[in-house]
DNA sequence: GATCTACGTCATATTCTGGT
DNA sequence: ACCAGAATATGACGTAGATC
């Protein structure tokens, strides 16, 4: 193993391949928290379990001491935000107070869980046009290509209709096999109703920050049926966007190989998940 | 074997939050 | 503003493993 010793005053910190792999991961996800570090360190240590919270904190403290990691406690979020410094990742520090930051941290936790379960993880390709959709990440485990969406607040029904059409298009082209929605309880309930009868939530619970969500007339029966096959919805995040657990959910190892899109086209019921 | 880092557990300190 | 409890971070210490 290639190991570099970094001296900072009287303190010496070993930078191992594992640490460099952590920096690579931080370059992809940009920002995370202690939970994400726990699972990624566990994965890079060669296991499928997270290290303890203390170990993750110690790793952050060591890397912070030599200037490779920075962190900050943010009021109301819970825990510290953690990111790689410019020296470690070549990227500038993230803005901790953007609305999307909580979402980015949640995506990083999802990424860490998938990788701990043996998937590889990469960012989705950019949307090719206005009707296309870029997911939060892609979890790969040969031969299955799984898009991952982290959904902490519900979108408008019309927006979902557009996204679902884009997902179905990508599925039919053979680009992807499945889509996993990792959500809060609230969003899971909303999406579940949306895919069942298209009614969506009552107006007072269906606020995505842009007013009440109305009935999404654009969601056709065919699209709902297609999405019930293509999507899987798992409510793993709490209201803060934290997914805190020491055990991997069973569904990370469920599903088996997906059928080719051509085969699935005529035989949709119950084959993909 | 000596020395050093990594990581675990337990105890303690600090910070945040919600109620009065 | 103040207080109590919860959440989170930190410190101390022991053990394991790597290196010389």
Tab-separated table of C-alpha atoms (C1' of nucleotides) in Angstrom:
chain	number	residue	atom	x	y	z
A	1	UNK	CA	0.000	0.000	0.000
A	2	UNK	CA	1.360	3.409	-0.850
A	3	UNK	CA	1.435	5.538	2.227
A	4	UNK	CA	2.484	9.142	2.572
A	5	UNK	CA	3.320	10.624	5.925
A	6	UNK	CA	2.166	14.197	6.354
A	7	UNK	CA	3.740	16.179	9.145
A	8	UNK	CA	1.976	19.092	10.732
A	9	UNK	CA	3.978	20.447	13.622
A	10	UNK	CA	4.569	17.579	16.035
A	11	UNK	CA	1.718	15.565	14.551
A	12	UNK	CA	2.118	13.011	11.784
A	13	UNK	CA	-0.806	11.682	9.766
A	14	UNK	CA	-0.622	8.757	7.381
A	15	UNK	CA	-2.330	9.309	4.050
A	16	UNK	CA	-3.157	5.858	2.716
A	17	UNK	CA	-4.787	4.671	-0.489
A	18	UNK	CA	-7.967	4.443	1.522
A	19	UNK	CA	-7.700	8.126	2.419
A	20	UNK	CA	-7.077	9.029	-1.206
A	21	UNK	CA	-10.143	6.981	-2.151
A	22	UNK	CA	-12.086	9.008	0.405
A	23	UNK	CA	-10.919	12.202	-1.297
A	24	UNK	CA	-12.009	10.758	-4.663
A	25	UNK	CA	-15.427	10.079	-3.186
A	26	UNK	CA	-15.642	13.560	-1.658
A	27	UNK	CA	-14.814	14.928	-5.105
A	28	UNK	CA	-17.900	13.155	-6.476
A	29	UNK	CA	-20.393	13.902	-3.708
A	30	UNK	CA	-18.910	17.315	-2.768
A	31	UNK	CA	-20.268	17.337	0.772
A	32	UNK	CA	-21.296	14.753	3.349
A	33	UNK	CA	-21.669	14.242	7.088
A	34	UNK	CA	-20.472	11.798	9.734
A	35	UNK	CA	-22.898	9.113	8.541
A	36	UNK	CA	-21.505	9.241	5.032
A	37	UNK	CA	-17.936	9.062	6.328
A	38	UNK	CA	-18.863	6.128	8.588
A	39	UNK	CA	-20.166	4.027	5.704
A	40	UNK	CA	-17.467	4.975	3.222
A	41	UNK	CA	-14.662	4.257	5.692
A	42	UNK	CA	-16.291	0.923	6.452
A	43	UNK	CA	-16.486	0.134	2.759
A	44	UNK	CA	-12.892	1.204	2.069
A	45	UNK	CA	-11.702	-0.822	5.061
A	46	UNK	CA	-12.955	-3.793	3.105
A	47	UNK	CA	-16.219	-4.455	4.901
A	48	UNK	CA	-19.899	-3.840	4.377
A	49	UNK	CA	-20.443	-2.279	7.785
A	50	UNK	CA	-19.882	1.296	8.905
A	51	UNK	CA	-17.115	2.253	11.298
A	52	UNK	CA	-18.274	3.808	14.539
A	53	UNK	CA	-19.237	7.439	14.715
A	54	UNK	CA	-16.174	8.074	16.857
A	55	UNK	CA	-13.869	6.553	14.260
A	56	UNK	CA	-15.428	8.712	11.557
A	57	UNK	CA	-15.001	11.789	13.720
A	58	UNK	CA	-11.377	10.875	14.392
A	59	UNK	CA	-10.700	10.411	10.680
A	60	UNK	CA	-12.201	13.828	9.983
A	61	UNK	CA	-10.172	15.371	12.784
A	62	UNK	CA	-6.931	13.866	11.481
A	63	UNK	CA	-7.571	14.965	7.919
A	64	UNK	CA	-8.664	18.373	9.099
A	65	UNK	CA	-5.431	18.722	11.040
A	66	UNK	CA	-3.368	18.363	7.874
A	67	UNK	CA	-5.739	20.466	5.804
A	68	UNK	CA	-7.411	17.830	3.627
A	69	UNK	CA	-10.881	17.968	5.124
A	70	UNK	CA	-12.945	20.752	6.576
A	71	UNK	CA	-16.123	20.556	8.594
A	72	UNK	CA	-18.617	22.754	10.310
A	73	UNK	CA	-21.594	22.246	12.532
A	74	UNK	CA	-24.650	23.811	10.998
A	75	UNK	CA	-27.538	24.766	13.226
A	76	UNK	CA	-30.745	22.839	12.638
A	77	UNK	CA	-29.153	20.194	10.442
A	78	UNK	CA	-27.719	17.841	13.031
A	79	UNK	CA	-24.095	16.785	12.960
A	80	UNK	CA	-21.272	18.321	11.024
A	81	UNK	CA	-21.089	19.040	7.339
A	82	UNK	CA	-17.857	17.525	5.979
A	83	UNK	CA	-16.100	18.251	2.710
A	84	UNK	CA	-12.699	17.858	1.091
A	85	UNK	CA	-10.545	20.965	0.941
A	86	UNK	CA	-9.166	22.363	-2.285
A	87	UNK	CA	-5.863	20.688	-1.451
A	88	UNK	CA	-7.527	17.276	-1.296
A	89	UNK	CA	-10.065	17.516	-4.106
A	90	UNK	CA	-9.091	20.502	-6.213
A	91	UNK	CA	-12.551	21.898	-5.592
A	92	UNK	CA	-13.618	25.010	-3.769
A	93	UNK	CA	-15.533	24.745	-0.522
A	94	UNK	CA	-19.287	24.215	-0.854
A	95	UNK	CA	-21.801	26.796	0.274
A	96	UNK	CA	-23.292	25.323	3.449
A	97	UNK	CA	-26.340	27.520	3.422
A	98	UNK	CA	-27.720	26.776	-0.021
A	99	UNK	CA	-31.125	25.100	-0.080
A	100	UNK	CA	-29.696	22.166	-2.001
A	101	UNK	CA	-26.991	21.394	0.557
A	102	UNK	CA	-29.226	19.173	2.699
A	103	UNK	CA	-30.104	17.276	-0.457
A	104	UNK	CA	-26.442	16.916	-1.464
A	105	UNK	CA	-25.594	15.483	1.944
A	106	UNK	CA	-28.476	13.012	1.654
A	107	UNK	CA	-27.217	11.934	-1.777
A	108	UNK	CA	-23.750	11.371	-0.301
A	109	UNK	CA	-25.209	9.100	2.383
A	110	UNK	CA	-27.089	7.148	-0.280
A	111	UNK	CA	-23.863	6.865	-2.282
A	112	UNK	CA	-21.981	5.550	0.748
A	113	UNK	CA	-24.674	2.945	1.472
A	114	UNK	CA	-24.729	1.680	-2.102
A	115	UNK	CA	-20.949	1.433	-2.226
A	116	UNK	CA	-20.823	-0.363	1.121
A	117	UNK	CA	-23.227	-2.884	-0.427
A	118	UNK	CA	-20.820	-3.507	-3.306
A	119	UNK	CA	-22.179	-1.156	-5.944
A	120	UNK	CA	-20.026	1.365	-7.707
A	121	UNK	CA	-21.334	4.886	-7.793
A	122	UNK	CA	-21.082	7.733	-10.267
A	123	UNK	CA	-22.884	10.915	-11.092
A	124	UNK	CA	-25.608	10.661	-13.729
A	125	UNK	CA	-24.930	12.112	-17.179
A	126	UNK	CA	-26.303	15.576	-17.764
A	127	UNK	CA	-29.776	15.969	-19.202
A	128	UNK	CA	-29.575	16.075	-22.987
A	129	UNK	CA	-32.540	18.405	-23.433
A	130	UNK	CA	-35.368	20.066	-21.543
A	131	UNK	CA	-37.528	16.950	-21.420
A	132	UNK	CA	-34.674	14.746	-20.226
A	133	UNK	CA	-33.802	14.252	-16.574
A	134	UNK	CA	-30.527	13.951	-14.652
A	135	UNK	CA	-30.788	11.707	-11.592
A	136	UNK	CA	-28.876	12.206	-8.355
A	137	UNK	CA	-26.613	9.258	-9.002
A	138	UNK	CA	-26.088	5.933	-10.715
A	139	UNK	CA	-25.487	2.747	-8.730
A	140	UNK	CA	-23.836	0.065	-10.847
A	141	UNK	CA	-23.591	-3.606	-10.110
A	142	UNK	CA	-23.078	-5.684	-13.226
A	143	UNK	CA	-25.164	-5.975	-15.239
A	144	UNK	CA	-27.687	-3.683	-13.585
A	145	UNK	CA	-27.709	0.068	-14.041
A	146	UNK	CA	-29.791	1.661	-11.341
A	147	UNK	CA	-30.629	5.330	-11.175
A	148	UNK	CA	-30.941	6.746	-7.682
A	149	UNK	CA	-33.097	9.703	-6.758
A	150	UNK	CA	-33.073	11.299	-3.316
A	151	UNK	CA	-36.374	13.023	-2.665
A	152	UNK	CA	-36.752	14.892	0.618
A	153	UNK	CA	-39.574	17.194	-0.490
A	154	UNK	CA	-42.286	16.425	-3.024
A	155	UNK	CA	-42.343	18.089	-6.425
A	156	UNK	CA	-45.401	19.134	-8.360
A	157	UNK	CA	-47.264	16.370	-10.126
A	158	UNK	CA	-46.599	17.882	-13.531
A	159	UNK	CA	-42.890	17.823	-12.795
A	160	UNK	CA	-43.084	14.151	-11.860
A	161	UNK	CA	-44.931	13.410	-15.093
A	162	UNK	CA	-42.063	14.932	-17.061
A	163	UNK	CA	-39.417	13.107	-15.048
A	164	UNK	CA	-41.251	9.787	-15.288
A	165	UNK	CA	-41.587	10.103	-19.070
A	166	UNK	CA	-37.833	10.763	-19.270
A	167	UNK	CA	-37.097	7.740	-17.082
A	168	UNK	CA	-39.349	5.487	-19.155
A	169	UNK	CA	-37.644	6.743	-22.309
A	170	UNK	CA	-34.220	5.887	-20.913
A	171	UNK	CA	-35.467	2.475	-19.824
A	172	UNK	CA	-36.865	1.710	-23.268
A	173	UNK	CA	-33.550	2.726	-24.826
A	174	UNK	CA	-31.784	0.229	-22.562
A	175	UNK	CA	-29.813	2.914	-20.700
A	176	UNK	CA	-31.128	1.986	-17.278
A	177	UNK	CA	-32.793	-1.005	-15.636
A	178	UNK	CA	-34.328	0.443	-12.488
A	179	UNK	CA	-34.868	3.624	-10.552
A	180	UNK	CA	-34.647	3.790	-6.775
A	181	UNK	CA	-36.368	6.651	-4.974
A	182	UNK	CA	-34.939	7.204	-1.481
A	183	UNK	CA	-37.338	9.472	0.348
A	184	UNK	CA	-38.859	10.640	3.585
A	185	UNK	CA	-42.020	8.965	4.890
A	186	UNK	CA	-44.033	11.904	3.619
A	187	UNK	CA	-42.695	11.756	0.072
A	188	UNK	CA	-43.012	7.962	-0.029
A	189	UNK	CA	-46.689	8.267	0.833
A	190	UNK	CA	-47.195	10.920	-1.789
A	191	UNK	CA	-45.393	8.996	-4.533
A	192	UNK	CA	-47.238	5.839	-3.575
A	193	UNK	CA	-50.604	7.534	-4.006
A	194	UNK	CA	-49.428	9.204	-7.193
A	195	UNK	CA	-48.532	5.862	-8.751
A	196	UNK	CA	-51.659	4.112	-7.502
A	197	UNK	CA	-54.511	6.429	-8.360
A	198	UNK	CA	-52.840	9.670	-9.315
A	199	UNK	CA	-54.651	11.629	-6.625
A	200	UNK	CA	-51.552	12.883	-4.848
A	201	UNK	CA	-51.747	14.272	-1.338
A	202	UNK	CA	-54.226	16.599	0.214
A	203	UNK	CA	-53.321	20.208	-0.403
A	204	UNK	CA	-51.990	20.886	3.087
A	205	UNK	CA	-49.464	18.058	3.018
A	206	UNK	CA	-48.326	18.454	-0.555
A	207	UNK	CA	-46.250	21.546	-0.390
A	208	UNK	CA	-42.906	21.441	-2.124
A	209	UNK	CA	-42.069	25.043	-1.358
A	210	UNK	CA	-43.960	26.302	-4.375
A	211	UNK	CA	-47.512	25.994	-3.221
A	212	UNK	CA	-49.959	23.145	-3.111
A	213	UNK	CA	-49.655	20.281	-5.540
A	214	UNK	CA	-52.780	19.789	-7.644
A	215	UNK	CA	-53.946	16.619	-9.283
A	216	UNK	CA	-51.307	15.731	-11.871
A	217	UNK	CA	-53.517	15.202	-14.884
A	218	UNK	CA	-50.415	14.643	-17.007
A	219	UNK	CA	-49.794	11.275	-15.353
A	220	UNK	CA	-51.503	8.822	-17.661
A	221	UNK	CA	-52.641	5.361	-16.615
A	222	UNK	CA	-49.972	3.862	-18.840
A	223	UNK	CA	-47.221	5.974	-17.292
A	224	UNK	CA	-48.368	5.093	-13.775
A	225	UNK	CA	-48.309	1.395	-14.673
A	226	UNK	CA	-44.862	1.721	-16.205
A	227	UNK	CA	-43.519	3.566	-13.166
A	228	UNK	CA	-44.944	1.008	-10.741
A	229	UNK	CA	-42.642	-1.462	-12.488
A	230	UNK	CA	-39.611	0.753	-12.969
A	231	UNK	CA	-39.498	2.586	-9.634
A	232	UNK	CA	-38.901	1.379	-6.150
A	233	UNK	CA	-39.628	3.767	-3.293
A	234	UNK	CA	-37.887	3.367	0.053
A	235	UNK	CA	-38.463	5.874	2.882
A	236	UNK	CA	-35.066	5.871	4.576
A	237	UNK	CA	-34.530	9.544	5.378
A	238	UNK	CA	-35.938	11.457	8.323
A	239	UNK	CA	-37.184	15.001	8.020
A	240	UNK	CA	-33.656	16.371	8.397
A	241	UNK	CA	-32.428	14.300	5.475
A	242	UNK	CA	-30.484	11.965	7.768
A	243	UNK	CA	-30.337	8.210	7.164
A	244	UNK	CA	-28.844	6.896	10.381
A	245	UNK	CA	-28.439	3.154	10.847
A	246	UNK	CA	-25.840	0.475	11.435
A	247	UNK	CA	-27.523	-2.108	9.220
A	248	UNK	CA	-27.979	-2.170	5.476
A	249	UNK	CA	-31.583	-2.514	4.303
A	250	UNK	CA	-32.405	-5.851	2.681
A	251	UNK	CA	-33.508	-4.247	-0.570
A	252	UNK	CA	-29.914	-3.242	-1.353
A	253	UNK	CA	-29.352	-6.904	-2.154
A	254	UNK	CA	-32.740	-7.662	-3.655
A	255	UNK	CA	-34.140	-7.645	-7.133
A	256	UNK	CA	-31.806	-9.920	-9.027
A	257	UNK	CA	-30.729	-9.238	-12.586
A	258	UNK	CA	-33.142	-7.115	-14.543
A	259	UNK	CA	-34.592	-8.358	-17.832
A	260	UNK	CA	-33.621	-6.663	-21.048
A	261	UNK	CA	-35.993	-3.824	-21.917
A	262	UNK	CA	-37.232	-5.658	-25.003
A	263	UNK	CA	-38.235	-8.668	-22.931
A	264	UNK	CA	-39.800	-6.490	-20.280
A	265	UNK	CA	-41.869	-4.526	-22.739
A	266	UNK	CA	-44.442	-7.242	-23.156
A	267	UNK	CA	-44.181	-8.759	-19.680
A	268	UNK	CA	-44.175	-5.901	-17.215
A	269	UNK	CA	-45.839	-7.351	-14.140
A	270	UNK	CA	-43.495	-7.983	-11.265
A	271	UNK	CA	-40.295	-8.634	-13.150
A	272	UNK	CA	-38.114	-5.729	-12.326
A	273	UNK	CA	-38.247	-5.543	-8.559
B	1	DG	C1'	10.549	-5.261	21.263
B	2	DA	C1'	9.862	-0.211	20.650
B	3	DT	C1'	7.188	3.040	18.430
B	4	DC	C1'	3.558	4.866	15.900
B	5	DT	C1'	-1.183	5.255	13.928
B	6	DA	C1'	-5.966	3.603	13.770
B	7	DC	C1'	-9.955	2.512	16.056
B	8	DG	C1'	-12.989	0.895	19.777
B	9	DT	C1'	-15.511	2.011	24.402
B	10	DC	C1'	-16.686	4.923	28.029
B	11	DA	C1'	-16.897	9.366	30.314
B	12	DT	C1'	-17.245	14.169	29.931
B	13	DA	C1'	-17.825	18.651	27.641
B	14	DT	C1'	-20.167	21.504	24.431
B	15	DT	C1'	-23.898	22.974	21.636
B	16	DC	C1'	-28.587	23.098	20.336
B	17	DT	C1'	-33.549	23.125	21.129
B	18	DG	C1'	-37.903	23.674	23.108
B	19	DG	C1'	-40.651	24.982	27.058
B	20	DT	C1'	-41.681	28.382	30.565
C	1	DA	C1'	-33.687	35.099	29.467
C	2	DC	C1'	-33.184	30.904	31.651
C	3	DC	C1'	-33.171	26.021	32.301
C	4	DA	C1'	-33.298	21.031	31.347
C	5	DG	C1'	-32.741	17.445	28.271
C	6	DA	C1'	-31.158	15.769	23.830
C	7	DA	C1'	-27.778	15.599	20.395
C	8	DT	C1'	-23.181	15.866	19.151
C	9	DA	C1'	-18.193	16.377	19.758
C	10	DT	C1'	-14.092	15.527	22.319
C	11	DG	C1'	-10.770	13.365	25.620
C	12	DA	C1'	-8.691	9.451	27.900
C	13	DC	C1'	-7.241	5.032	27.620
C	14	DG	C1'	-6.687	0.268	25.978
C	15	DT	C1'	-5.849	-2.869	22.026
C	16	DA	C1'	-4.485	-4.251	17.302
C	17	DG	C1'	-1.575	-4.057	13.546
C	18	DA	C1'	2.350	-2.234	10.791
C	19	DT	C1'	7.089	-0.901	10.497
C	20	DC	C1'	11.818	-0.691	11.710
